[in-house]
Short mmCIF file of C-alpha atoms in Angstrom, two decimals:
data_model
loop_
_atom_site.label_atom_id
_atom_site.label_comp_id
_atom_site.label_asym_id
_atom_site.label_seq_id
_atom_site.Cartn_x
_atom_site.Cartn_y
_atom_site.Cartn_z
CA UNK A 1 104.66 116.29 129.29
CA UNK A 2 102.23 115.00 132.00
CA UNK A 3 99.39 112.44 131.68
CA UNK A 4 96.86 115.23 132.30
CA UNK A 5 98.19 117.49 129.21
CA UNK A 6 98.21 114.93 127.06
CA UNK A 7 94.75 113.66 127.90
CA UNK A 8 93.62 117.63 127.14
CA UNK A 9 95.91 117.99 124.32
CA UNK A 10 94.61 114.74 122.74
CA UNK A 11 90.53 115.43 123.57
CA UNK A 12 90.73 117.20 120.22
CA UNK A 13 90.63 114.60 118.06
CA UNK A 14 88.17 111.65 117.50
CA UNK A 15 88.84 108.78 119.02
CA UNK A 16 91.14 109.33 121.79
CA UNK A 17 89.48 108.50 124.71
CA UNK A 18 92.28 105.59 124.10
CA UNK A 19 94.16 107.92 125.99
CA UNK A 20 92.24 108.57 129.10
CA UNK A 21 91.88 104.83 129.25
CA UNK A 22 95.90 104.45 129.10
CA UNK A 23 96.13 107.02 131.64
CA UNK A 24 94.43 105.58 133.93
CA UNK A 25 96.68 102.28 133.81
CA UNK A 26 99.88 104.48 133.90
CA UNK A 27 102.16 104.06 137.21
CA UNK A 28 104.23 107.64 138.82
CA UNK A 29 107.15 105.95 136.53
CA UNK A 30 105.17 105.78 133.45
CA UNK A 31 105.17 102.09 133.52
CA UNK A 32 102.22 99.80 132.29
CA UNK A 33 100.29 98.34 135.03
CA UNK A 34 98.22 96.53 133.76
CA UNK A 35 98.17 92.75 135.50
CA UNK A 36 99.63 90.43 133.81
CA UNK A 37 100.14 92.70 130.59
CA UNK A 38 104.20 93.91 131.73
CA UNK A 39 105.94 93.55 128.47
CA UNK A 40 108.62 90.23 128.04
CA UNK A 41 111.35 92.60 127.42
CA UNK A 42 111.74 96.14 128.40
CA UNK A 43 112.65 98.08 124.77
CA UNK A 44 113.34 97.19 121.12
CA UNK A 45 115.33 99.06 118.30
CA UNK A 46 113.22 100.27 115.44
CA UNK A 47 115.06 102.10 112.60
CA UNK A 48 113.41 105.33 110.34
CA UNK A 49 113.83 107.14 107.72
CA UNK A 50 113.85 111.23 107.55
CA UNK A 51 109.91 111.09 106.54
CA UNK A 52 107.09 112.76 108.37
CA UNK A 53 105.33 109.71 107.94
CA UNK A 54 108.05 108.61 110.75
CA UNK A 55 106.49 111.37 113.23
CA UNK A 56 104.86 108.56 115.42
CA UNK A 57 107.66 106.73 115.78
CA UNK A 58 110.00 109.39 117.14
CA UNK A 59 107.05 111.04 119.49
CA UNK A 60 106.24 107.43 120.89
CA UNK A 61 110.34 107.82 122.45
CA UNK A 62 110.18 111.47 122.75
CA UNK A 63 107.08 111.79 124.60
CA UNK A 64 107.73 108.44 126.18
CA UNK A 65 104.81 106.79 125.36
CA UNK A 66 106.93 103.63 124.79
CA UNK A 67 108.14 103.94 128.43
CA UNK A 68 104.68 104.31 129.80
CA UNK A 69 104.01 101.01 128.35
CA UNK A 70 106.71 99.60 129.92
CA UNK A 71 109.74 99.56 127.58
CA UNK A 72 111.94 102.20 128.66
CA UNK A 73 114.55 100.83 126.52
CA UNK A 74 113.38 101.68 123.31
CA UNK A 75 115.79 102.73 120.40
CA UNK A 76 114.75 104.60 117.41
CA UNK A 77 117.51 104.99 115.08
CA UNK A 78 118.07 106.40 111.57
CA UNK A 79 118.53 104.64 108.41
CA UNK A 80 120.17 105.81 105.52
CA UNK A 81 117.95 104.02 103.23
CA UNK A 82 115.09 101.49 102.53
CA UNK A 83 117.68 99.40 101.20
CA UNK A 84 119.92 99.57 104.87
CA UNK A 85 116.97 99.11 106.85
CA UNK A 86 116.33 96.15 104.70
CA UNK A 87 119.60 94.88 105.70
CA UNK A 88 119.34 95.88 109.26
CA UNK A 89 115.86 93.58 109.57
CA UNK A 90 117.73 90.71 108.12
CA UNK A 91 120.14 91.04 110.99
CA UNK A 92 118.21 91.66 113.78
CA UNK A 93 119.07 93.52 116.80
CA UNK A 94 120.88 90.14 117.88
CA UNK A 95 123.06 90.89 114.99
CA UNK A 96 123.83 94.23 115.27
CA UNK A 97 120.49 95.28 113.32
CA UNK A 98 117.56 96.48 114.20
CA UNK A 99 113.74 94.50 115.40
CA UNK A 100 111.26 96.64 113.94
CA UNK A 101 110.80 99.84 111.26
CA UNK A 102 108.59 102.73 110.03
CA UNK A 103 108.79 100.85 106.89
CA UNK A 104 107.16 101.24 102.78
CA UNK A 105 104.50 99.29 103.01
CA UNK A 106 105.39 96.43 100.39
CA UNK A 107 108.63 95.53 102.06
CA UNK A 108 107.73 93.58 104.67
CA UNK A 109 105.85 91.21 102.04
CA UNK A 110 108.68 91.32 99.58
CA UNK A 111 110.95 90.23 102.54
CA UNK A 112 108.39 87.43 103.95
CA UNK A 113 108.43 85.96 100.30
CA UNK A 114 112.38 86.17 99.86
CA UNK A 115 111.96 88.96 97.11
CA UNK A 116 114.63 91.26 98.41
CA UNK A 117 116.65 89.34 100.90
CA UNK A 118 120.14 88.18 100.61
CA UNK A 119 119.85 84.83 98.86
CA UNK A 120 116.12 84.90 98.64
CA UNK A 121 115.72 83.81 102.53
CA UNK A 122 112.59 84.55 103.34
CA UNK A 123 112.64 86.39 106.43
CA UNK A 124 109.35 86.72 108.31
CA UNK A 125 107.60 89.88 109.29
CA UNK A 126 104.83 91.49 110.93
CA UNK A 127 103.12 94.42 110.00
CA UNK A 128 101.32 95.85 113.59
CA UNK A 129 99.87 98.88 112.02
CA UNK A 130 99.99 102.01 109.63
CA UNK A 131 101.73 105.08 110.01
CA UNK A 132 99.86 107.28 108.20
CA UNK A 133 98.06 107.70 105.12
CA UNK A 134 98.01 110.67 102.45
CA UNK A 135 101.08 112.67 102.68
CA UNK A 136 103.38 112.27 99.39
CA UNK A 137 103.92 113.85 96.33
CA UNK A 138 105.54 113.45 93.04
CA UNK A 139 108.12 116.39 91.84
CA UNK A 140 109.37 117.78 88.67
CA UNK A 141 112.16 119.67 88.00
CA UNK A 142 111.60 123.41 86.70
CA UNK A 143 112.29 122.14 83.30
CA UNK A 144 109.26 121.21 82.79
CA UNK A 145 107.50 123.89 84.72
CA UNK A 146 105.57 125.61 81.70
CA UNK A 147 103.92 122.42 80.91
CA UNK A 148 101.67 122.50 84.06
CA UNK A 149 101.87 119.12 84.51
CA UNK A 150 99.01 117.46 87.24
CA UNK A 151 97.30 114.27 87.21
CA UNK A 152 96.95 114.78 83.88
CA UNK A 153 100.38 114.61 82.34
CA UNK A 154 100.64 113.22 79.15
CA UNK A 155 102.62 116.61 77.73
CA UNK A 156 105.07 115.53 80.31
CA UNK A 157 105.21 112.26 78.74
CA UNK A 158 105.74 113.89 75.12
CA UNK A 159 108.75 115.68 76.28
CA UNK A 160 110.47 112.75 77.50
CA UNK A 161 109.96 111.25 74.34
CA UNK A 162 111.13 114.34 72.59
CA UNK A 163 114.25 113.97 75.11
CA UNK A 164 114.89 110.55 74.16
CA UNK A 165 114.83 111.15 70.48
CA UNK A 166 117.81 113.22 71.12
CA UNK A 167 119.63 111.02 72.92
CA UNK A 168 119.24 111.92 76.44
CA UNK A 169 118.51 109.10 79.26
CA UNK A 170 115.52 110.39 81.16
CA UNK A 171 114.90 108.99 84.77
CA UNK A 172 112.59 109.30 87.80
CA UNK A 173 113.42 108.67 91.01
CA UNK A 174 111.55 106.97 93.51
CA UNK A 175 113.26 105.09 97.03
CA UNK A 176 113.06 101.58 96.65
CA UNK A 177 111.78 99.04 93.81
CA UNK A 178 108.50 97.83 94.33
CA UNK A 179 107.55 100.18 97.37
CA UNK A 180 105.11 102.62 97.68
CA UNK A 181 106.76 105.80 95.87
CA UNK A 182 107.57 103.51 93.47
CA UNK A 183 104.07 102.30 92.86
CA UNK A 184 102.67 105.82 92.77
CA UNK A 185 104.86 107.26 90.62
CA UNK A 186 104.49 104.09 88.45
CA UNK A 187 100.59 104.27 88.14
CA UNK A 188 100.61 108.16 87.36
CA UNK A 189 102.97 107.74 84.49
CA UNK A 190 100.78 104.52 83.38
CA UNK A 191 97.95 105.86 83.15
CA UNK A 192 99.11 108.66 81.01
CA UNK A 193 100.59 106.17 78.57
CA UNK A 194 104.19 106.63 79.49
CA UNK A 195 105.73 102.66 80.11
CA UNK A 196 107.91 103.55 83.55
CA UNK A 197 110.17 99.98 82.14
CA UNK A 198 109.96 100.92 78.31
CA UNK A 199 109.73 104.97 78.00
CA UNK A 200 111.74 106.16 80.30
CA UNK A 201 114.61 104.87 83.61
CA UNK A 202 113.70 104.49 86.98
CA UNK A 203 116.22 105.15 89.60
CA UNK A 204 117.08 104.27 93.26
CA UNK A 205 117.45 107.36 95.44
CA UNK A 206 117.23 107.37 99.15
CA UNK A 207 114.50 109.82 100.19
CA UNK A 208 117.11 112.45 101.77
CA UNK A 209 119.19 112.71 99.05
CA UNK A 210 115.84 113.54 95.98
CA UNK A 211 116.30 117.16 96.29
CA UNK A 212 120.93 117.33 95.72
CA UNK A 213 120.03 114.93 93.23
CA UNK A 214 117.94 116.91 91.28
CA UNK A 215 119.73 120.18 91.72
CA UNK A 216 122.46 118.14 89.70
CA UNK A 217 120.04 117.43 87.12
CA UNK A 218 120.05 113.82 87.75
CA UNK A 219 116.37 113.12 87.30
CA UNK A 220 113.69 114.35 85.23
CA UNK A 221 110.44 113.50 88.58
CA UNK A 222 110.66 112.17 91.73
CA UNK A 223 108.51 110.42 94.04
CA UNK A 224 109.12 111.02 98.06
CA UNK A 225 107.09 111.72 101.16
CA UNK A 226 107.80 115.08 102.73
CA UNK A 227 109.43 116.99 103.97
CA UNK A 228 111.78 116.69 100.48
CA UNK A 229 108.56 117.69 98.20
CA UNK A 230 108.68 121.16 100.13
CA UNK A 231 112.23 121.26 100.41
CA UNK A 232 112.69 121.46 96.48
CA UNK A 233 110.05 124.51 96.12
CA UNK A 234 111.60 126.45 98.93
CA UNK A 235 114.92 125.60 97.18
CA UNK A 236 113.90 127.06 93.50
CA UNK A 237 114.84 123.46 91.95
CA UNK A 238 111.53 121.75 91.11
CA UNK A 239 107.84 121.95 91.75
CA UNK A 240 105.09 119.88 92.81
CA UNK A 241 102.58 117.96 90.21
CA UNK A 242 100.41 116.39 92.05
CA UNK A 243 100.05 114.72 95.69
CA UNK A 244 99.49 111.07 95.92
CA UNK A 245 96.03 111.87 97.78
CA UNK A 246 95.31 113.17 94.24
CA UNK A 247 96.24 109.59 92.38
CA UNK A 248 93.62 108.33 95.47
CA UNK A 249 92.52 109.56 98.51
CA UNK A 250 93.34 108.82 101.87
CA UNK A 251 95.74 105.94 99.95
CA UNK A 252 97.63 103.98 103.13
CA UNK A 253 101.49 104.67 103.13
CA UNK A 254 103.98 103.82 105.82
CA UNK A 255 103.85 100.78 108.11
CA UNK A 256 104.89 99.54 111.68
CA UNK A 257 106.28 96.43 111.41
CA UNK A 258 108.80 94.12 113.11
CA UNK A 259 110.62 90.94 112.81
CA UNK A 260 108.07 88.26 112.95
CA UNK A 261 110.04 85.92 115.44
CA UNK A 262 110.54 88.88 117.71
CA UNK A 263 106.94 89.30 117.68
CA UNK A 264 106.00 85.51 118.29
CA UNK A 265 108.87 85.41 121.17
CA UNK A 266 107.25 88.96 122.89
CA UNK A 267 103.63 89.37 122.22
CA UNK A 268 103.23 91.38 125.11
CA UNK A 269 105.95 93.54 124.41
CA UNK A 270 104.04 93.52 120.64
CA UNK A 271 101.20 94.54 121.80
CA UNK A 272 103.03 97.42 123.83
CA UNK A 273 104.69 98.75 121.15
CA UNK A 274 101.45 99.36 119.22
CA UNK A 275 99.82 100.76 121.96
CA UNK A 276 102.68 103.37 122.20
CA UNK A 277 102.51 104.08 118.77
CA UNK A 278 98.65 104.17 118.53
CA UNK A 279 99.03 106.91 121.41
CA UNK A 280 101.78 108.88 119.37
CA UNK A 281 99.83 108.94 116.18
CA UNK A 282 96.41 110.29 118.30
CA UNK A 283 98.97 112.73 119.98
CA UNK A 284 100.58 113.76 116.22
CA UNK A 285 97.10 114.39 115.07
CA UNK A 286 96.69 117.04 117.66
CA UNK A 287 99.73 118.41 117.69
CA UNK A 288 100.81 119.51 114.52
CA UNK A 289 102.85 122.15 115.11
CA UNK A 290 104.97 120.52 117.79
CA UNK A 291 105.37 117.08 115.93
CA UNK A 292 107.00 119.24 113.35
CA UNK A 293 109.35 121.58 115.76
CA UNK A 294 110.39 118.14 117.55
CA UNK A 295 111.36 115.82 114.38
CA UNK A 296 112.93 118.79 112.45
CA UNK A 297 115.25 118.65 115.12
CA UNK A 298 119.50 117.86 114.80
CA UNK A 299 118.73 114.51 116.12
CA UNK A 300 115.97 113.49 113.69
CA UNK A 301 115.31 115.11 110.29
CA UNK A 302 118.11 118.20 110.25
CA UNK A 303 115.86 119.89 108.18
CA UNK A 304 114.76 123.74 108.73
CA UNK A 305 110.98 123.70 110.71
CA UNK A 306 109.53 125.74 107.81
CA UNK A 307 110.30 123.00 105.11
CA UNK A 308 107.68 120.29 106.76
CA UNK A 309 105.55 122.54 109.12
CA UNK A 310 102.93 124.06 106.72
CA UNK A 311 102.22 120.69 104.26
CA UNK A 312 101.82 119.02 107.89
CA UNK A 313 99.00 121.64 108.72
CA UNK A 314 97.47 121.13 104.94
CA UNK A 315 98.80 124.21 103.40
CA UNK A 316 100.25 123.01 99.87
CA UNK A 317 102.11 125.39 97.58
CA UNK A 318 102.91 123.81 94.88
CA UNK A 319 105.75 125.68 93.55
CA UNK A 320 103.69 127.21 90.31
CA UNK A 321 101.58 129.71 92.02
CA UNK A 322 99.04 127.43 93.05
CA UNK A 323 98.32 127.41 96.45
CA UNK A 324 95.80 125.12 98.31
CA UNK A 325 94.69 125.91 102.16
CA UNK A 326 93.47 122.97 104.08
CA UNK A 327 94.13 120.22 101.66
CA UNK A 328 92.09 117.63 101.66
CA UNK A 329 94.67 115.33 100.98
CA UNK A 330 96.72 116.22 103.93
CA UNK A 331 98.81 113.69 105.64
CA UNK A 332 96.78 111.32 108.67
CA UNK A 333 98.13 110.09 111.10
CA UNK A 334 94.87 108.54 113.09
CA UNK A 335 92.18 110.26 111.81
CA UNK A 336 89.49 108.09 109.22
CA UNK A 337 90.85 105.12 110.35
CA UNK A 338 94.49 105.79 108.98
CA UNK A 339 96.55 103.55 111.85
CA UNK A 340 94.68 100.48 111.17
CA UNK A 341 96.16 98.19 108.83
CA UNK A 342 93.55 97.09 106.28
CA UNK A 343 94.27 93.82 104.63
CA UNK A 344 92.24 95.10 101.59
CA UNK A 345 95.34 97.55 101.06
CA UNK A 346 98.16 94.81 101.35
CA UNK A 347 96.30 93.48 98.80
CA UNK A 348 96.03 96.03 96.96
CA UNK A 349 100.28 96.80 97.06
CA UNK A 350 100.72 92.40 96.50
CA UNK A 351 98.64 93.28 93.31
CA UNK A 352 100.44 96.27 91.92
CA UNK A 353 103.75 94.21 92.98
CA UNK A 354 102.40 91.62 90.52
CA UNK A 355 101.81 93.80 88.17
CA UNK A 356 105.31 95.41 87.76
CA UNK A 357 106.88 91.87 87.79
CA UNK A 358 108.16 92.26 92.04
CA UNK A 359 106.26 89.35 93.07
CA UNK A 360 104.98 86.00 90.45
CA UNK A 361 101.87 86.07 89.44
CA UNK A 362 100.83 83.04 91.19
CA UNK A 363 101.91 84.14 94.64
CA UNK A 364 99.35 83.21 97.28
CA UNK A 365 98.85 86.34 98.50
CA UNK A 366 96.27 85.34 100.71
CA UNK A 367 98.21 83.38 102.30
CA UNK A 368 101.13 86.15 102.55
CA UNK A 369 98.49 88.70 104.01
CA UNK A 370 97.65 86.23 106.88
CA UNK A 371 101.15 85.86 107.90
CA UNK A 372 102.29 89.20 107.54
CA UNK A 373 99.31 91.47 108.16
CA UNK A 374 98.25 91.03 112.38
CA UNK A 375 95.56 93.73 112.34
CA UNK A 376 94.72 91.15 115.22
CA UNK A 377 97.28 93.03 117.53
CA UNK A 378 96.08 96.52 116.35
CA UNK A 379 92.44 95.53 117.52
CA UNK A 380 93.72 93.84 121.58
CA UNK A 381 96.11 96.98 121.56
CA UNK A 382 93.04 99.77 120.29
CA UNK A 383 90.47 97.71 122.56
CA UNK A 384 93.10 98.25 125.90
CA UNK A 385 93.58 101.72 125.17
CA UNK A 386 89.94 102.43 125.15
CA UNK A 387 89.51 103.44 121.96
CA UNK A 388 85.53 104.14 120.68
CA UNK A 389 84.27 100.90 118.94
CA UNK A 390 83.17 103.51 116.08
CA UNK A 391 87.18 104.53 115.70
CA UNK A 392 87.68 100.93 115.06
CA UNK A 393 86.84 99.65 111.79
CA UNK A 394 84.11 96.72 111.42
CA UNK A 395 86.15 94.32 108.96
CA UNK A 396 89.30 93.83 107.34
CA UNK A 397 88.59 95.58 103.89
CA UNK A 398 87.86 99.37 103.40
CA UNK A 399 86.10 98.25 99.95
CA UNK A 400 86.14 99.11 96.63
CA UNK A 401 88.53 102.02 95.95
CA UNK A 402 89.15 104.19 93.24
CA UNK A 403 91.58 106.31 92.10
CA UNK A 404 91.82 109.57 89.84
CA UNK A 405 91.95 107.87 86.24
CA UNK A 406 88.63 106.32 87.46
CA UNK A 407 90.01 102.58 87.48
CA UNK A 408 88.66 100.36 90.85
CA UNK A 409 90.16 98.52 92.67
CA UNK A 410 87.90 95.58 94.55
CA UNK A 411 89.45 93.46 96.90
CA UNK A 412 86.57 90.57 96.16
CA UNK A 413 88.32 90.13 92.72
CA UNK A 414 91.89 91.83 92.49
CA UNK A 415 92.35 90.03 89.15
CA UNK A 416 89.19 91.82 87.07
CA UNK A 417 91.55 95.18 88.57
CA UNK A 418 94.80 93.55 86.43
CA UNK A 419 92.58 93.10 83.68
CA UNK A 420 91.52 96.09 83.34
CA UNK A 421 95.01 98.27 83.37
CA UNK A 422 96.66 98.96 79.97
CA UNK A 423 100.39 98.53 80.95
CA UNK A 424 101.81 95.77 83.07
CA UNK A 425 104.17 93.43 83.06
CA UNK A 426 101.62 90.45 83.52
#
């Protein structure tokens, strides 16, 4: 696709004049010519997982955005779990691994603090920006389809305990401990006064594999971005509860984030990676349609077009007859600030990690945040691009949030939020 297309294609959605700035600095090759900004290296390899949420990633190499910023040499490679791509960070591309990842937000904190590395090492990352926010939803099989369960689901939590009086184990599924599916699904059942440790098993299934998994009656619910939500309605197997813009709105999800001694080595090449991604997530936004015919795709998802196309464009059945047109709650990819990488929401994921016994209680998660989160990058790369000061937010927090069982969350005093849920670990 040519510059000028994309500038037209991209004019219809706030914010990206980014892109007519870029333009402007782009050579015949699609090279960034910017002086003195050419990147220390010319590509990276950056691993994802079949997730919408993912979309920016593969666009920024299809559409070459990453090329036009002068790293040609860009690799974006699947993973076959959180749990491999885990692995592959440790390695690094040095060792056969990978440098960066469309990653669950949590893990690049639980890997920084040596929570889920091989012996504890404590493996430094960077987080350079969001993916998306919105845009997952938690399942239940059709056994429980006359219960109507929502956000409201404590009938659901009756029958497991009905279940478990008989005998049977009854598990959920979400895609890796202490990560985001994990945490929604967690909250949901907590604050309907189900225990996810004490009431009921959690289980480790990699997003990809949810749906054969429940066919086979392996789970009870599941947690999972799309296109795997859809994929289980169109399939007869299970239906939707509730989306996790339901359990709170416009809730941050996915992250960019790389090796933090990669980034130190390159920051040029840092900053040129978010750039390309800021562009692919502007470019996502406007292009719904073709996001979804392009990661559907053999070489991506391997998934039919119909099974993430209309959830993409905000069209949500939910498997019991109800049917919602332009969701509200409908994955973002730039839009309402959802690429930058508020430090109020790592905070937010540190606390729920402490709160489900993932991280100690007395971690300094101030501290972790500064190392981790570099919103700093986000702000040089969104400042280069050209992006309106009004698309770029003022501070680090988004402020007080709250979700659907009307607890808050302020970011002034995380602990008064502890306090104030019913089951924890802490």
């Amino acid at each position: 696709m040519t510059d000028t297309l994309t500038r037209r294609s991209l004019l219809k959605v706030s914010g990206t004049a980014a892109v007519l700035a870029a333009a402007r600095t782009a050579l015949p090759g699609g090279a960034w010519a910017a002086s003195g900004d050419a990147p220390e290296v010319k590509g990276a390899t950056f691993g994802f997982i079949a997730l919408t949420d993912s979309s920016p990633l593969i666009i920024a190499k299809e559409k070459g955005f990453f090329a036009k910023y002068g790293l040609p040499d860009v690799q974006v490679v699947k993973q076959a779990s959180w749990g491999t791509t885990r692995d592959n960070l440790e390695l690094g591309s040095a060792g056969g691994g990978i440098d960066g990842a469309h990653i669950l937000t949590p893990m690049p904190y639980q890997m920084a603090s040596g929570r889920i590395t091989k012996n504890s090492t404590k493996v430094p990352m960077n987080i350079l920006a969001r993916l998306n926010t919105n845009g997952q939803s938690i399942s239940v099989s059709n056994t429980y389809k006359t219960l109507h369960v929502g956000t409201a689901a404590k009938a659901l939590g009756e029958a497991f305990a009905k279940a478990r009086a008989t005998g049977k184990e009854v598990k959920v599924a979400m895609t890796f401990p202490g990560g985001t599916h994990d945490l929604w699904i967690r909250y949901w059942l907590a604050a309907n006064g189900v225990d996810p440790d004490k009431d009921l098993s959690t289980i480790v299934v990699p997003p990809p594999q949810m749906v054969a998994n429940m066919k086979v009656d392996t789970m009870e619910a599941f947690c999972v971005g799309e296109p795997w939500n859809a994929q289980l309605i169109n399939q007869g197997i299970g239906y939707t509860a509730l989306t996790t813009g339901e359990l709170w709105k416009d809730h941050p999800e996915k992250s960019l984030a790389m090796r933090g001694d990669w980034v130190e080595k390159n920051p040029k090449a840092a900053k040129a990676v978010t750039m390309a991604v800021l562009e692919a997530q502007a470019w996502c936004e406007a292009n719904i349609e073709e996001m979804c015919k392009i990661v559907s795709g053999r070489e991506w998802f391997k998934v039919p077009f119909e099974d993430i196309v209309w959830r993409s464009k905000g069209r949500y059945d939910y498997g019991t007859g109800k049917v919602v047109e332009n969701s509200p709650h409908v994955m973002k990819f730039w839009k309402d600030f959802a690429s930058y990488p508020f430090q109020s929401h790592d905070l937010w994921f540190l606390t729920e990690n402490i709160r489900w016994g993932y991280q100690p209680a007395d971690v300094d998660t101030k501290a972790l945040i500064k190392a981790v989160n570099r919103e700093d990058i986000w702000r040089d790369a969104a400042k280069t691009l050209g992006v309106a000061a009004a698309d770029i937010p003022a501070t680090t927090s988004r402020g007080i949030e709250t979700f659907f069982d009307g607890k808050t969350f302020d970011p002034a005093n995380p602990q008064a939020y502890l306090k104030s849920l019913t089951i924890k670990r802490v």
